[in-house]
Amino acid sequence: SHELRAPLTIVRGYISMFEEGVFGELSKEARRVLPTISSRVAQMNLLIDQMLDAARLEDSRMVVSARDVRADLVVQKVVSAFAGLRRAGQRLIVKNPMGELTVLADPEKLETIIANLVSNAIKYSPGGGDIRCVLASDAEVATISVQDQGIGIARADLDKLFTRFGRLERPETAHIEGTGLGLFLCRELARLQDGDISVESTLGKGSTFSLRLPVATAPAP
Ligand code: ADP
């Protein structure tokens, strides 16, 4: 997985340079396909992170180093990265009444968690609908929720979601690709950062996954 990551990092770097116009003005066609390339690479990165993190957790090599992180910027970055994966009728919306939201977290792990949640919201809303990333906070706890209007989850299945390789066997999702590792890792990573993750869902209506993390005591520079 480490060997896979290095070339992907280089590809991501070049994609950003194309997006920023470093290589000059792009043709209309190139501008049209760039978000898809970018999102597919983000998806590949997420899968590699899942493999690496699962292996690290298995043999207790997971290192989490928390520091002050601007959660609002991480959410924005993930939403931009995954925008190209949206299906017809899906809108990706960030609701952030807070402005700056600084949490105490490991920036890479925070990005992995939000990427998993946004990727799932897209995958499990085949009929479209709004996907909202909502930021909220009190003095001590910040909450980042990812809400979708997708297929939802039956109450009886909720416990299974956060288990290793836990995928729900349903005919309507049989064609949706996944490892069953994402939510397991999200919860483990959240707990290693003194946070947690929870879900509320109604079958056929949609789901809300809420990540809670400690608020940083002083704002990040
Ligand atoms: P996967 O790689 O299968 O998506 P996850 O661990 O991320 O694995 O999720 C576990 C299972 O939980 C999924 O297979 C799916 O059945 C269900 N699930 C996850 N997110 C959602 C969602 N937003 N809406 C409905 N079902 C979901």
Coordinates of C-alpha atoms and ligand atoms in Angstrom, one line a residue:
S1 CA 0.0 0.0 0.0
H2 CA 2.9 2.4 0.7
E3 CA 4.3 1.7 -2.8
L4 CA 0.8 2.6 -4.2
R5 CA 0.6 5.8 -2.3
A6 CA 3.8 7.4 -3.6
P7 CA 2.9 7.5 -7.3
L8 CA -0.6 8.6 -6.5
T9 CA 0.7 11.5 -4.5
I10 CA 2.6 12.7 -7.6
V11 CA -0.5 12.3 -9.8
R12 CA -2.6 14.3 -7.3
G13 CA 0.1 17.0 -7.3
Y14 CA -0.1 17.3 -11.1
I15 CA -3.9 17.3 -11.1
S16 CA -3.8 20.3 -8.7
M17 CA -1.4 22.1 -11.0
F18 CA -3.7 21.5 -13.9
E19 CA -6.6 22.8 -11.8
E20 CA -4.7 25.9 -10.8
G21 CA -3.8 26.7 -14.4
V22 CA 0.0 26.2 -13.9
F23 CA 0.1 24.4 -17.3
G24 CA -1.9 27.1 -19.0
E25 CA -5.4 27.4 -20.2
L26 CA -7.2 24.0 -20.5
S27 CA -9.5 23.2 -23.4
K28 CA -13.3 22.9 -22.7
E29 CA -13.1 19.1 -22.9
A30 CA -10.2 18.9 -20.5
R31 CA -12.0 21.2 -18.0
R32 CA -15.0 18.9 -18.2
V33 CA -13.1 15.6 -17.5
L34 CA -10.7 17.0 -14.9
P35 CA -13.1 16.8 -11.9
T36 CA -13.7 13.1 -12.7
I37 CA -10.0 12.4 -12.9
S38 CA -9.5 14.2 -9.6
S39 CA -12.3 12.4 -7.8
R40 CA -11.3 9.0 -9.1
V41 CA -7.8 9.6 -7.8
A42 CA -9.3 10.7 -4.4
Q43 CA -11.3 7.5 -4.4
M44 CA -8.2 5.4 -5.1
N45 CA -6.4 7.3 -2.3
L46 CA -9.3 6.5 0.1
L47 CA -9.1 2.8 -0.7
I48 CA -5.3 2.7 -0.1
D49 CA -5.8 4.6 3.2
Q50 CA -8.4 2.0 4.2
M51 CA -6.0 -0.8 3.5
L52 CA -3.1 0.9 5.3
D53 CA -5.2 1.9 8.3
A54 CA -6.8 -1.5 8.6
A55 CA -3.3 -3.1 8.6
R56 CA -2.0 -0.6 11.1
L57 CA -4.9 -1.2 13.5
E58 CA -4.5 -4.9 13.2
D59 CA -1.0 -4.9 14.4
S60 CA -1.3 -1.9 16.7
R61 CA 0.9 0.4 14.6
M62 CA -1.6 3.1 14.2
V63 CA -0.1 6.5 15.2
V64 CA -2.5 9.4 15.7
S65 CA -0.9 12.8 16.3
A66 CA -3.5 15.3 17.2
R67 CA -3.0 19.0 16.7
D68 CA -5.1 22.1 16.0
V69 CA -6.8 21.6 12.6
R70 CA -9.2 23.8 10.7
A71 CA -12.1 21.3 10.3
D72 CA -14.0 23.7 8.0
L73 CA -11.1 23.7 5.6
V74 CA -10.8 19.9 5.7
V75 CA -14.5 19.5 4.9
Q76 CA -14.2 21.9 2.0
K77 CA -11.2 20.1 0.6
V78 CA -13.0 16.7 0.8
V79 CA -16.2 18.1 -0.8
S80 CA -14.2 19.6 -3.7
A81 CA -12.2 16.4 -4.1
F82 CA -15.4 14.2 -4.3
A83 CA -17.6 16.6 -6.3
G84 CA -16.7 14.8 -9.5
L85 CA -18.2 11.6 -8.2
R86 CA -21.7 13.0 -7.8
R87 CA -24.5 11.1 -9.6
A88 CA -27.4 12.8 -11.4
G89 CA -29.6 14.7 -9.1
Q90 CA -27.1 14.9 -6.3
R91 CA -26.0 18.2 -4.7
L92 CA -23.1 18.4 -2.3
I93 CA -23.6 21.3 0.2
V94 CA -21.5 22.6 3.1
K95 CA -23.5 24.3 5.9
N96 CA -21.1 26.1 8.1
P97 CA -22.5 28.8 10.2
M98 CA -19.4 28.7 12.4
G99 CA -16.9 30.2 9.9
E100 CA -13.6 28.9 11.4
L101 CA -13.9 25.6 13.3
T102 CA -10.7 24.4 14.9
V103 CA -10.6 20.9 16.4
L104 CA -8.0 18.9 18.1
A105 CA -7.3 16.1 15.6
D106 CA -4.9 14.3 13.3
P107 CA -5.4 16.2 10.0
E108 CA -4.9 13.1 7.8
K109 CA -7.2 10.9 9.9
L110 CA -9.8 13.7 10.0
E111 CA -9.7 13.9 6.2
T112 CA -9.9 10.1 5.9
I113 CA -13.0 10.0 8.1
I114 CA -14.8 12.8 6.2
A115 CA -13.9 11.3 2.9
N116 CA -15.4 8.0 3.9
L117 CA -18.6 9.6 5.0
V118 CA -19.0 11.8 1.9
S119 CA -18.1 8.9 -0.4
N120 CA -20.7 6.7 1.3
A121 CA -23.3 9.4 1.1
I122 CA -22.7 9.6 -2.7
K123 CA -22.6 5.8 -3.1
Y124 CA -25.8 5.1 -1.1
S125 CA -27.9 7.8 -2.6
P126 CA -28.4 6.4 -6.1
G127 CA -31.6 8.3 -6.6
G128 CA -30.0 11.6 -6.0
G129 CA -30.8 14.2 -3.3
D130 CA -28.9 16.7 -1.2
I131 CA -25.8 15.6 0.6
R132 CA -25.1 18.1 3.4
C133 CA -22.0 18.5 5.5
V134 CA -23.0 20.4 8.5
L135 CA -20.6 21.9 11.0
A136 CA -21.6 22.8 14.6
S137 CA -19.9 23.2 17.9
D138 CA -20.3 24.0 21.5
A139 CA -17.5 25.1 23.8
E140 CA -16.0 21.6 24.0
V141 CA -17.3 19.4 21.2
A142 CA -17.4 20.0 17.5
T143 CA -19.8 18.0 15.4
I144 CA -19.4 17.3 11.7
S145 CA -22.5 15.6 10.2
V146 CA -22.8 14.2 6.8
Q147 CA -26.5 13.9 5.9
D148 CA -27.9 12.2 2.8
Q149 CA -31.4 11.5 1.4
G150 CA -30.4 8.1 0.2
I151 CA -31.5 4.5 0.7
G152 CA -31.2 4.7 4.5
I153 CA -30.5 1.8 7.0
A154 CA -32.9 -0.3 8.9
R155 CA -32.7 0.0 12.7
A156 CA -31.8 -3.7 13.1
D157 CA -28.8 -3.2 10.8
L158 CA -27.3 -0.2 12.6
D159 CA -25.0 -2.2 14.8
K160 CA -23.4 -4.0 11.9
L161 CA -22.2 -0.9 10.1
F162 CA -19.2 -0.2 12.3
T163 CA -17.8 -3.8 12.3
R164 CA -14.9 -4.9 10.2
F165 CA -16.0 -5.9 6.7
G166 CA -19.6 -5.1 7.8
R167 CA -21.6 -4.6 4.6
L168 CA -25.4 -4.9 4.5
E169 CA -26.7 -7.6 2.1
R170 CA -29.5 -5.9 0.2
P171 CA -30.4 -6.5 -3.4
E172 CA -30.5 -2.7 -4.2
T173 CA -26.9 -2.2 -3.0
A174 CA -25.4 -5.5 -4.3
H175 CA -23.9 -3.6 -7.3
I176 CA -22.3 -0.8 -5.1
E177 CA -18.7 -1.4 -4.6
G178 CA -17.1 -1.3 -1.2
T179 CA -14.8 -3.0 1.3
G180 CA -16.9 -2.8 4.4
L181 CA -13.9 -1.3 6.1
G182 CA -14.8 2.4 5.9
L183 CA -17.1 2.9 8.8
F184 CA -15.2 0.5 11.0
L185 CA -12.1 2.6 10.4
C186 CA -14.0 5.9 10.9
R187 CA -15.1 4.9 14.3
E188 CA -11.7 3.5 15.4
L189 CA -10.0 6.6 14.1
A190 CA -12.5 8.9 15.8
R191 CA -12.1 7.1 19.1
L192 CA -8.3 7.3 18.9
Q193 CA -8.7 11.1 18.6
D194 CA -11.0 11.3 21.7
G195 CA -14.0 11.6 19.5
D196 CA -16.7 9.2 18.3
I197 CA -19.1 8.7 15.4
S198 CA -22.8 7.9 15.5
V199 CA -25.6 7.3 13.0
E200 CA -29.3 8.1 12.7
S201 CA -31.2 6.7 9.8
T202 CA -34.6 5.9 8.4
L203 CA -34.9 3.2 5.7
G204 CA -35.8 4.8 2.4
K205 CA -35.4 8.3 3.7
G206 CA -31.7 8.8 4.4
S207 CA -28.9 8.8 6.9
T208 CA -27.0 11.2 9.1
F209 CA -23.5 10.2 10.3
S210 CA -22.1 12.5 13.0
L211 CA -18.5 12.8 13.9
R212 CA -17.7 14.4 17.2
L213 CA -14.2 15.7 18.1
P214 CA -12.8 17.9 20.8
V215 CA -12.7 21.6 20.0
A216 CA -9.2 23.1 20.1
T217 CA -8.6 25.4 23.0
A218 CA -6.9 28.1 21.0
P219 CA -7.7 28.8 17.3
A220 CA -5.2 27.5 14.7
P221 CA -2.9 30.1 13.2
Ligands
ADP1 P1 -18.5 0.0 2.2 O1 -17.1 -0.1 1.7 O2 -19.3 -1.3 2.0 O3 -19.3 1.2 1.8 P2 -18.6 1.0 5.0 O4 -17.9 0.4 6.2 O5 -18.2 2.4 4.6 O6 -18.3 0.0 3.8 O7 -20.2 0.9 5.2 C1 -20.7 -0.3 5.7 C2 -22.1 -0.5 5.1 O8 -23.0 0.5 5.7 C3 -22.2 -0.3 3.6 O9 -21.9 -1.5 2.9 C4 -23.7 0.1 3.5 O10 -24.5 -1.1 3.5 C5 -24.0 0.8 4.8 N1 -23.9 2.3 4.6 C6 -22.8 3.1 4.8 N2 -23.0 4.4 4.6 C7 -24.3 4.4 4.2 C8 -25.2 5.5 3.9 N3 -24.8 6.8 3.8 N4 -26.5 5.2 3.5 C9 -26.9 3.9 3.6 N5 -26.1 2.8 3.9 C10 -24.9 3.1 4.2

